[in-house]
């Protein structure tokens, strides 16, 4: 009999498992109908129905459901939390039913109930309090290690002013102002036609959550996260999931569950980092070489089988999968803060074990040892140059930005610029963002991207273009473009000037997308959920990455969220629905109807096919967000990207686009 190590009662573990299952299914439904938005049918009338199991159809008949037994997302969690096997199928059926959301309140109420035995209840509260203190310590450590928002904002304002001075076209600014009053006065249009009232109503915390203490919320989320990371599979168990580690679908479900709990996501990020530190301390305490010699009856073996911090993940390379090579020096302070509290929760290690891990982490040798314990074979994303691997690609390199590296972050963000006038523009647009993710930019084909961006900018500042803008002719051009009408000769001359460089850049962006997909498939980021953001040709890189993943991947294990801004991607002749299935969470298309530059550059393949960067794609599950009133033209994404992303509030599970900050 395996000794229970959970700090929840059997009924609480059942309720927690049920809530995770419901959240998983609701997250999958959002792939076709964003959360909080009424289900609608797209203009073609196909594939617009949300994914859910009808009460008359057994869940066993739909193996594509994330809550199906073969998904590998739920049953390992049930096993880790020691849910009776006879209850597994019933939990899956409840989660997949059309009435699943009606059960959320009842399960939360069940979570709020204390143990029947006074001694057990007292011990549970004591451990919950210790865990909450540990989470708070880690949260403080995260906040103290972050560069101040004010400093970032000051740096970004400096960059914006520099860009405006060099690249902004005065006539385009007045043009945007006209469009704002002309077509975009309604708030609903700014979030893709979503009804803000409905979204606000849906995203409210569940009423019963008031019964849960803050400490109980942390305990439940911590144990669920740990169970998700543990990968407790049985031999010969059929599973469509191909990777160990932190599945993007688990991340989306936990994000939604935190919303139901009215639990700030930044606090959940502290819980995630704490889990990474716990796993590192466990590995450190094992002495690396001792694990193989431990007897099956040892405390360590017991913890591996039944522990709540994913100790089972220590075998089979899963710690590498979770972190992708987590180094230790930067979190030594976090270890020190956590030692007393986590030591009481994880008796296998004890406070001295965490203290030892903190001491080791503070040295270069300790850093190498702990990073190696996470399976850090190779350089991960940073230092990985993939140039000359695919066709004509000469440059493709990840660059770390921000202060969240080597900090135990369990989620990654990859940012791809695509309108670049000098090499530093691959990085600078993203530097002002406030984020707790481990962040990377991609520097790719800088010679070609700078060439096409410069050609566009040179034409924008030419006498002909300035005169056309002064006359307000660009709206006529864009309308002609969308209606596939005959173009003015002056515009055709301009397009010919850009064409050769644009064609090369399009080709390189498609190939760069394949390289990005290759990196993600190989797990260079670690098997951690990834957020992908790209603007201009960078958005095309992201889209082509997802297309490439769709050729081999069966589900959304890798990518959690996607934002495309000013994307040079046609609408009707691309497989948007297949691409959408590769993203577990929010998928956002940001467009501006005044981006005539993009329309002119992409005209050859546009015509009646539509263009994502200047109009909504109208695909189920994709949020279309109109930013016409924010951008002056295509080049202004360079300095407006931060403001747009902040208004999208990506940490929110529900579609959001704030009109003001």
XYZ file of C-alpha atoms in Angstrom:
661
model
C 0.000 0.000 0.000
C 1.485 3.330 -1.056
C 1.419 5.927 1.670
C -0.730 8.886 0.674
C 1.231 12.087 0.295
C -1.540 14.392 -0.856
C -2.740 17.111 1.469
C -6.333 16.672 0.285
C -9.027 14.281 1.451
C -10.284 11.628 -1.007
C -13.418 13.669 -1.723
C -11.346 16.814 -2.322
C -9.042 14.947 -4.707
C -12.127 13.693 -6.568
C -13.528 17.224 -6.814
C -10.190 18.677 -7.927
C -9.851 16.009 -10.624
C -13.391 16.694 -11.827
C -12.724 20.436 -12.082
C -9.539 19.857 -14.072
C -11.442 17.545 -16.407
C -14.223 20.088 -16.956
C -11.663 22.854 -17.534
C -9.879 20.690 -20.109
C -13.065 20.120 -22.075
C -14.093 23.771 -21.879
C -10.628 24.724 -23.134
C -11.019 22.400 -26.102
C -14.424 23.902 -26.900
C -12.689 27.301 -27.056
C -10.744 26.066 -30.098
C -13.934 26.571 -32.102
C -15.828 28.997 -29.866
C -13.764 31.405 -27.709
C -14.781 31.247 -24.061
C -17.657 33.549 -23.197
C -18.701 33.987 -26.834
C -21.983 32.453 -28.075
C -21.497 29.667 -30.606
C -21.968 30.853 -34.176
C -21.606 29.352 -37.608
C -18.993 30.865 -39.896
C -19.827 32.197 -43.370
C -19.184 28.828 -45.006
C -21.408 27.049 -42.547
C -18.977 24.204 -41.798
C -16.922 23.106 -38.836
C -18.417 25.820 -36.687
C -19.839 23.607 -33.976
C -18.072 23.460 -30.619
C -16.396 20.235 -29.632
C -18.292 18.482 -26.870
C -19.817 15.150 -26.202
C -23.586 14.962 -26.531
C -25.295 13.196 -23.671
C -26.547 10.548 -26.087
C -23.062 9.825 -27.481
C -20.660 7.882 -25.242
C -17.307 9.603 -24.713
C -15.611 6.391 -25.835
C -16.826 7.122 -29.378
C -14.868 10.399 -29.632
C -11.149 9.746 -29.192
C -10.317 13.326 -30.228
C -11.675 14.723 -26.969
C -9.016 15.957 -24.562
C -10.885 14.217 -21.750
C -10.911 10.873 -23.569
C -8.889 8.143 -21.896
C -6.409 7.907 -24.799
C -5.490 11.618 -24.637
C -3.088 10.957 -21.782
C -4.176 14.169 -20.082
C -6.494 12.922 -17.347
C -5.827 9.338 -16.356
C -2.220 9.944 -15.253
C -3.580 12.780 -13.085
C -6.254 10.484 -11.637
C -3.558 7.911 -10.920
C -1.260 10.443 -9.256
C -4.095 11.759 -7.072
C -5.138 8.195 -6.234
C -8.655 8.488 -7.592
C -10.460 5.154 -7.469
C -10.297 3.606 -10.949
C -14.025 2.884 -10.873
C -14.653 6.669 -10.899
C -12.433 7.539 -13.859
C -14.901 6.970 -16.669
C -17.657 8.808 -14.822
C -15.428 11.863 -14.360
C -14.606 11.864 -18.063
C -18.300 11.594 -18.990
C -19.254 14.466 -16.674
C -16.512 16.688 -18.125
C -17.600 16.001 -21.706
C -21.317 16.482 -21.111
C -23.137 19.580 -22.286
C -24.136 20.294 -18.660
C -20.557 20.123 -17.349
C -20.387 23.790 -16.334
C -23.454 23.319 -14.139
C -21.399 21.026 -11.874
C -18.529 23.463 -11.246
C -20.122 25.068 -8.195
C -20.893 21.715 -6.552
C -17.320 20.489 -6.990
C -15.916 23.742 -5.595
C -18.205 23.384 -2.592
C -16.866 19.859 -2.085
C -13.324 21.248 -2.160
C -14.185 23.677 0.628
C -15.144 20.940 3.090
C -12.557 20.061 5.727
C -11.481 16.621 6.866
C -13.926 14.951 9.262
C -11.229 14.147 11.830
C -10.166 17.201 13.848
C -6.529 16.122 13.973
C -6.402 15.528 10.227
C -8.146 18.843 9.608
C -5.668 20.705 11.796
C -2.706 19.106 10.052
C -4.186 19.897 6.650
C -4.662 23.560 7.533
C -1.115 23.709 8.887
C 0.318 22.313 5.651
C -1.880 24.560 3.510
C -0.618 27.569 5.457
C 2.979 26.480 4.952
C 2.416 26.013 1.246
C 0.761 29.431 0.953
C 3.751 31.025 2.697
C 6.090 29.242 0.303
C 4.090 30.496 -2.671
C 4.141 34.030 -1.306
C 7.919 33.814 -0.800
C 8.357 32.679 -4.380
C 6.018 35.421 -5.597
C 8.073 38.039 -3.785
C 11.224 36.582 -5.304
C 9.702 36.865 -8.802
C 8.622 40.444 -8.229
C 11.950 41.515 -6.724
C 13.917 40.067 -9.647
C 11.873 41.918 -12.257
C 12.958 45.159 -13.850
C 10.557 47.902 -12.801
C 7.598 48.628 -15.051
C 8.573 52.289 -15.002
C 12.073 51.550 -16.281
C 10.702 49.385 -19.088
C 8.150 51.995 -20.045
C 10.765 54.737 -20.131
C 12.941 52.622 -22.422
C 10.022 51.817 -24.701
C 8.898 55.453 -24.954
C 12.423 56.336 -26.030
C 12.244 53.649 -28.746
C 8.780 54.787 -29.857
C 9.858 58.407 -30.159
C 12.901 57.374 -32.161
C 10.757 55.298 -34.538
C 8.157 58.016 -34.968
C 10.829 60.549 -35.806
C 12.430 58.298 -38.429
C 9.585 56.273 -39.903
C 6.207 57.832 -39.199
C 4.402 59.397 -42.159
C 2.412 62.499 -41.032
C -0.266 62.072 -43.689
C -0.874 58.508 -42.522
C -1.558 59.744 -39.007
C -4.396 62.004 -40.094
C -5.659 59.194 -42.293
C -5.941 56.930 -39.255
C -7.774 59.601 -37.332
C -10.345 59.860 -40.107
C -10.840 56.110 -40.063
C -11.302 56.100 -36.299
C -14.322 58.356 -36.445
C -15.498 56.861 -39.722
C -15.687 53.174 -38.947
C -14.525 52.295 -35.461
C -16.616 54.089 -32.960
C -18.307 50.951 -31.688
C -16.545 49.072 -28.916
C -17.850 45.741 -30.175
C -15.898 46.088 -33.418
C -12.656 46.503 -31.537
C -12.783 43.001 -30.158
C -13.754 41.327 -33.406
C -17.488 41.768 -32.966
C -17.517 40.001 -29.613
C -20.145 41.123 -27.154
C -18.150 42.593 -24.221
C -21.130 42.275 -21.893
C -21.422 38.553 -22.478
C -17.699 38.027 -21.989
C -17.673 39.976 -18.722
C -20.643 37.961 -17.459
C -19.076 34.610 -18.361
C -15.631 35.333 -16.900
C -16.894 36.122 -13.412
C -15.676 33.718 -10.695
C -18.025 30.920 -9.734
C -20.235 31.990 -6.814
C -19.215 29.049 -4.590
C -15.548 30.057 -4.796
C -16.183 32.384 -1.845
C -16.234 29.211 0.272
C -12.592 28.457 -0.568
C -9.808 29.966 1.484
C -6.799 31.424 -0.296
C -4.682 28.657 1.194
C -7.038 25.963 -0.104
C -6.918 27.407 -3.638
C -3.118 27.296 -3.636
C -3.072 23.760 -2.299
C -5.516 22.493 -4.942
C -3.745 24.203 -7.843
C -0.336 23.056 -6.605
C -1.397 19.440 -6.352
C -3.145 19.500 -9.726
C -0.089 21.070 -11.364
C 2.173 18.503 -9.737
C -0.077 15.677 -10.913
C -0.011 17.087 -14.454
C 3.797 17.126 -14.396
C 4.179 13.664 -12.880
C 3.381 11.715 -16.078
C 2.238 8.623 -14.183
C 1.538 6.239 -17.041
C 1.079 2.502 -16.885
C 3.089 0.241 -19.171
C 1.340 -0.538 -22.450
C -1.171 2.245 -21.803
C -2.608 3.539 -25.087
C -1.988 7.272 -25.389
C -1.995 9.797 -28.227
C 0.145 12.200 -26.236
C 3.726 11.993 -27.471
C 5.697 14.093 -24.968
C 6.312 14.204 -21.269
C 6.443 17.467 -19.365
C 4.037 20.391 -19.145
C 1.422 19.943 -21.862
C 0.007 23.202 -23.289
C -3.515 21.808 -22.838
C -2.912 21.291 -19.110
C -1.645 24.863 -18.908
C -4.788 26.246 -20.557
C -7.016 24.161 -18.267
C -5.189 25.331 -15.120
C -5.410 28.921 -16.370
C -9.193 28.544 -16.718
C -9.458 26.851 -13.336
C -7.571 29.759 -11.754
C -10.168 32.087 -13.334
C -12.994 30.095 -11.761
C -11.141 30.292 -8.428
C -10.705 34.080 -8.776
C -6.985 33.424 -8.362
C -4.546 35.889 -9.954
C -2.424 34.246 -12.628
C 0.794 35.855 -11.381
C 0.288 33.867 -8.180
C -0.136 30.707 -10.235
C 3.160 31.523 -11.933
C 4.725 31.576 -8.472
C 3.209 28.143 -7.812
C 4.674 26.894 -11.103
C 8.126 28.222 -10.257
C 7.857 26.700 -6.800
C 7.089 23.331 -8.380
C 10.195 23.637 -10.551
C 12.279 24.434 -7.484
C 10.730 21.494 -5.626
C 11.644 19.116 -8.430
C 15.164 20.529 -8.565
C 15.579 20.097 -4.816
C 14.299 16.528 -5.061
C 16.842 15.762 -7.732
C 19.580 17.462 -5.728
C 18.682 15.477 -2.621
C 18.855 12.216 -4.530
C 22.541 12.717 -5.085
C 21.984 12.040 -8.784
C 23.807 8.703 -8.604
C 21.973 7.261 -5.626
C 18.592 6.790 -7.234
C 19.519 3.636 -9.123
C 20.702 1.942 -5.936
C 17.684 2.826 -3.811
C 15.560 -0.124 -2.761
C 11.898 -0.272 -3.825
C 10.868 0.177 -0.178
C 12.888 3.331 0.449
C 11.272 6.664 1.243
C 12.544 7.977 -2.081
C 10.873 5.171 -4.011
C 7.619 5.789 -2.147
C 7.783 9.466 -2.989
C 8.408 8.675 -6.646
C 5.291 6.543 -6.789
C 2.937 8.746 -4.811
C 4.469 12.198 -4.487
C 2.644 15.368 -5.426
C 5.549 17.342 -6.859
C 6.111 15.178 -9.873
C 8.968 13.115 -8.519
C 7.975 10.393 -10.946
C 9.102 12.825 -13.592
C 12.707 12.290 -12.532
C 12.959 9.287 -14.810
C 12.563 9.124 -18.551
C 13.945 12.597 -19.174
C 10.847 14.412 -18.000
C 12.704 17.016 -15.974
C 14.438 17.976 -19.178
C 11.031 18.005 -20.789
C 9.675 20.383 -18.176
C 12.512 22.874 -18.148
C 14.619 22.511 -21.247
C 17.767 22.993 -19.197
C 16.906 25.055 -16.150
C 20.022 26.601 -14.661
C 20.120 27.429 -10.999
C 22.102 30.493 -9.840
C 19.302 33.012 -10.224
C 16.893 31.060 -8.024
C 19.259 30.357 -5.144
C 17.503 33.086 -3.187
C 14.208 31.428 -3.909
C 15.486 28.128 -2.528
C 16.613 29.848 0.647
C 13.211 31.452 1.153
C 11.399 28.191 0.475
C 13.560 25.903 2.617
C 11.650 26.216 5.930
C 8.151 26.003 4.477
C 8.647 23.458 1.721
C 10.672 21.358 4.119
C 7.554 20.808 6.218
C 5.487 19.812 3.202
C 8.022 17.544 1.564
C 9.489 15.503 4.433
C 11.539 13.370 2.052
C 13.757 16.397 1.516
C 13.260 18.443 4.642
C 14.438 21.990 5.203
C 18.078 20.897 5.162
C 17.604 19.374 1.715
C 16.303 22.627 0.320
C 19.065 24.546 2.059
C 21.639 22.241 0.460
C 20.058 22.786 -2.932
C 20.166 26.544 -2.393
C 23.847 26.393 -1.441
C 24.692 24.268 -4.468
C 22.690 26.523 -6.733
C 24.750 29.497 -5.624
C 27.936 28.153 -7.196
C 28.953 27.717 -10.794
C 29.568 24.023 -10.185
C 26.170 23.731 -8.552
C 24.597 25.448 -11.507
C 26.062 22.948 -13.926
C 25.093 20.020 -11.699
C 21.502 21.124 -11.206
C 21.081 22.051 -14.865
C 22.398 18.617 -15.790
C 19.897 17.040 -13.403
C 17.183 18.584 -15.553
C 18.644 16.892 -18.604
C 20.118 20.058 -20.075
C 21.760 18.327 -23.002
C 22.715 20.937 -25.547
C 22.180 24.664 -25.532
C 18.396 24.763 -25.608
C 17.022 27.698 -27.562
C 19.769 30.215 -26.858
C 22.937 29.570 -28.757
C 21.126 27.331 -31.211
C 21.807 28.580 -34.700
C 19.814 26.746 -37.321
C 21.064 28.631 -40.356
C 21.694 26.861 -43.655
C 19.657 23.848 -42.641
C 16.702 24.440 -44.888
C 17.004 25.574 -48.487
C 18.153 29.159 -48.811
C 17.865 30.151 -45.145
C 21.119 31.795 -44.035
C 20.143 33.099 -40.598
C 17.842 31.766 -37.891
C 18.790 32.315 -34.271
C 17.022 32.556 -30.901
C 18.015 35.395 -28.594
C 17.055 35.532 -24.934
C 15.421 38.773 -23.784
C 14.056 39.901 -20.440
C 15.094 38.900 -16.949
C 13.226 35.597 -16.551
C 15.882 33.173 -17.744
C 17.275 30.538 -15.359
C 14.412 31.346 -12.996
C 12.428 28.115 -13.117
C 9.718 29.449 -15.425
C 7.441 26.716 -16.735
C 6.223 28.590 -19.831
C 8.016 30.137 -22.813
C 7.257 33.003 -25.193
C 8.801 33.283 -28.659
C 8.519 36.653 -30.418
C 9.096 37.145 -34.137
C 9.459 40.570 -35.746
C 8.877 40.867 -39.488
C 9.163 44.555 -40.387
C 12.750 45.430 -39.535
C 14.737 48.453 -40.659
C 17.861 47.643 -38.676
C 19.093 44.577 -36.829
C 18.175 45.818 -33.361
C 14.500 45.969 -34.448
C 14.313 42.194 -34.032
C 14.588 42.798 -30.267
C 13.625 46.363 -29.339
C 9.856 46.193 -30.042
C 9.522 43.507 -27.360
C 11.757 44.896 -24.615
C 9.118 47.037 -22.943
C 6.689 44.162 -22.344
C 5.977 43.128 -18.770
C 5.905 39.339 -18.643
C 6.825 36.529 -16.266
C 7.449 34.114 -19.135
C 10.877 32.986 -20.290
C 11.133 35.018 -23.478
C 13.047 34.717 -26.736
C 13.132 36.632 -29.990
C 14.016 35.115 -33.342
C 16.556 36.876 -35.529
C 16.052 35.533 -39.009
C 17.166 36.431 -42.528
C 18.008 39.969 -41.424
C 19.541 40.871 -44.789
C 16.360 40.088 -46.731
C 13.908 41.373 -44.121
C 15.744 44.682 -43.752
C 15.906 44.969 -47.550
C 12.170 44.579 -48.099
C 11.292 46.756 -45.090
C 13.607 49.478 -46.355
C 12.126 49.255 -49.864
C 8.630 49.708 -48.443
C 9.739 52.599 -46.235
C 11.578 54.290 -49.116
C 8.460 54.155 -51.260
C 6.275 55.420 -48.402
C 8.433 58.521 -48.171
C 8.618 59.008 -51.937
C 7.018 62.006 -53.618
C 4.399 59.866 -55.373
C 3.297 58.106 -52.191
C 3.192 61.331 -50.188
C 0.997 62.935 -52.827
C -1.366 59.934 -52.884
C -1.681 60.047 -49.096
C -2.225 63.771 -49.137
C -5.136 63.236 -51.525
C -6.579 60.503 -49.318
C -6.275 58.073 -52.227
C -5.126 55.165 -50.123
C -8.616 54.300 -48.898
C -9.682 54.014 -52.517
C -6.709 51.738 -53.163
C -7.586 49.467 -50.261
C -11.228 49.269 -51.299
C -10.151 48.436 -54.847
C -7.831 45.807 -53.474
C -10.567 44.106 -51.497
C -12.965 44.290 -54.429
C -10.351 42.983 -56.895
C -10.816 46.086 -59.050
C -8.320 47.614 -61.485
C -5.484 49.404 -59.712
C -4.149 52.880 -60.459
C -0.944 52.829 -62.527
C 1.012 54.701 -59.849
C 0.307 51.965 -57.332
C 1.312 49.248 -59.782
C 4.668 50.987 -60.299
C 5.172 51.075 -56.536
C 4.241 47.432 -56.141
C 6.680 46.440 -58.888
C 9.407 48.321 -57.028
C 8.751 46.211 -53.912
C 7.841 42.932 -55.610
C 11.204 41.205 -56.070
C 12.346 41.799 -52.507
C 8.885 40.923 -51.147
C 8.792 37.609 -53.012
C 12.150 36.616 -51.541
C 11.039 37.639 -48.046
C 7.818 35.606 -48.347
C 9.815 32.551 -49.411
C 12.250 32.965 -46.509
C 9.448 33.464 -43.975
C 7.827 30.200 -45.075
C 11.133 28.359 -44.643
C 11.843 30.081 -41.320
C 8.439 28.866 -40.116
C 9.518 25.302 -40.826
C 12.710 25.843 -38.821
C 10.710 27.194 -35.893
C 8.473 24.123 -36.025
C 11.557 21.901 -36.090
C 12.908 23.593 -32.956
C 9.600 23.149 -31.118
C 9.250 19.522 -32.203
C 12.742 18.757 -30.917
C 11.852 20.329 -27.581
C 14.661 22.895 -27.626
C 12.371 25.036 -25.448
C 11.842 22.082 -23.122
C 8.411 20.526 -23.192
C 6.881 23.648 -21.755
C 3.842 25.482 -23.165
C 4.823 28.070 -25.764
C 3.242 31.394 -26.673
C 4.006 32.567 -30.219
C 3.694 36.227 -31.245
C 4.635 37.662 -34.622
C 3.998 40.838 -36.581
C 4.245 41.490 -40.311
C 6.367 38.777 -41.964
C 7.049 37.463 -38.450
C 3.347 36.611 -38.199
C 3.733 34.586 -41.379
C 6.691 32.732 -39.805
C 4.445 31.808 -36.861
C 1.594 30.724 -39.132
C 3.860 28.573 -41.302
C 5.319 27.046 -38.131
C 1.818 26.002 -37.075
C 1.085 24.675 -40.563
C 4.209 22.540 -40.386
C 3.274 21.229 -36.939
C -0.189 20.351 -38.276
C 1.418 17.992 -40.800
C 2.741 15.671 -38.076
C 1.215 16.622 -34.719
C -2.111 15.119 -33.682
C -2.989 17.693 -31.020
C -2.059 20.945 -29.286
C 0.640 19.648 -26.923
C 3.221 22.347 -27.643
C 1.658 25.741 -28.409
C -0.616 27.410 -25.877
C -1.361 30.845 -27.405
C -0.793 32.667 -30.688
C -1.040 36.321 -31.707
C -0.677 37.350 -35.358
C -0.419 41.086 -36.084
C -0.529 42.589 -39.568
C -0.163 39.100 -41.025
C 0.597 38.743 -44.759
C -1.460 35.549 -44.956
C -4.337 34.939 -47.339
C -7.567 33.745 -45.782
C -9.398 31.463 -48.183
C -6.568 29.353 -49.570
C -4.857 28.516 -46.264
C -5.784 25.735 -43.835
C -6.728 27.993 -40.912
C -8.833 25.336 -39.168
C -5.991 22.800 -39.133
C -3.651 25.497 -37.838
C -6.144 26.444 -35.109
C -6.094 22.872 -33.800
C -2.372 23.236 -33.028
C -3.068 25.967 -30.454
C -4.481 24.937 -27.079
C -5.577 28.385 -25.912
C -6.314 31.794 -27.397
C -5.577 32.436 -31.085
C -5.789 36.107 -32.058
C -5.643 37.784 -35.467
C -4.903 41.501 -35.137
C -5.664 43.547 -38.249
C -5.943 47.142 -39.407
C -8.134 48.150 -42.337
C -5.888 51.156 -43.026
C -2.804 48.971 -43.606
C -2.819 49.603 -47.350
C 0.985 49.084 -47.441
C 0.493 45.425 -46.597
C -2.272 45.161 -49.174
C -0.141 46.647 -51.918
C 2.866 44.462 -51.097
C 0.787 41.283 -50.952
C -1.497 42.058 -53.892
C -0.271 39.258 -56.180
C -1.908 36.499 -54.161
C -4.594 38.545 -52.461
C -7.408 39.673 -54.748
C -10.453 37.615 -53.786
C -8.548 35.410 -51.311
C -8.664 37.924 -48.465
C -5.756 39.046 -46.294
C -5.563 38.446 -42.536
C -3.596 41.617 -41.793
C -6.282 43.971 -43.096
C -9.558 42.161 -42.348
C -11.105 39.550 -40.022
C -10.485 35.912 -40.945
C -13.897 34.819 -39.565
C -12.676 31.358 -38.554
C -14.362 29.652 -35.557
C -12.154 29.850 -32.492
C -10.006 32.732 -33.743
C -10.443 36.178 -32.183
C -10.372 38.950 -34.790
C -9.250 42.239 -33.243
C -9.405 45.507 -35.181
C -6.644 48.000 -34.254
C -7.218 50.483 -37.071
C -7.585 53.314 -34.567
C -4.196 52.469 -33.013
C -1.848 52.032 -35.961
C -0.898 54.591 -38.573
C 0.242 52.003 -41.082
C 2.230 48.803 -41.355
C 5.511 50.168 -39.991
C 3.886 51.424 -36.792
C 3.553 47.838 -35.509
C 7.241 48.310 -34.644
C 6.427 50.697 -31.810
C 2.747 49.879 -31.169
C 3.169 46.154 -30.521
C 3.552 46.593 -26.766
C 0.403 48.677 -26.364
C -1.642 46.245 -28.458
C -0.469 43.173 -26.528
C -1.158 44.848 -23.186
C -4.745 45.562 -24.233
C -5.236 41.943 -25.302
C -4.476 40.753 -21.736
C -3.178 37.383 -22.870
C -3.178 35.942 -19.347
C -6.969 36.159 -19.415
C -8.676 32.962 -20.578
C -11.444 35.018 -22.168
C -11.316 37.280 -25.242
C -10.260 40.730 -24.100
C -9.279 43.905 -25.885
C -9.320 46.893 -23.583
C -10.182 50.164 -25.295
C -8.120 52.058 -22.730
C -5.321 51.122 -20.369
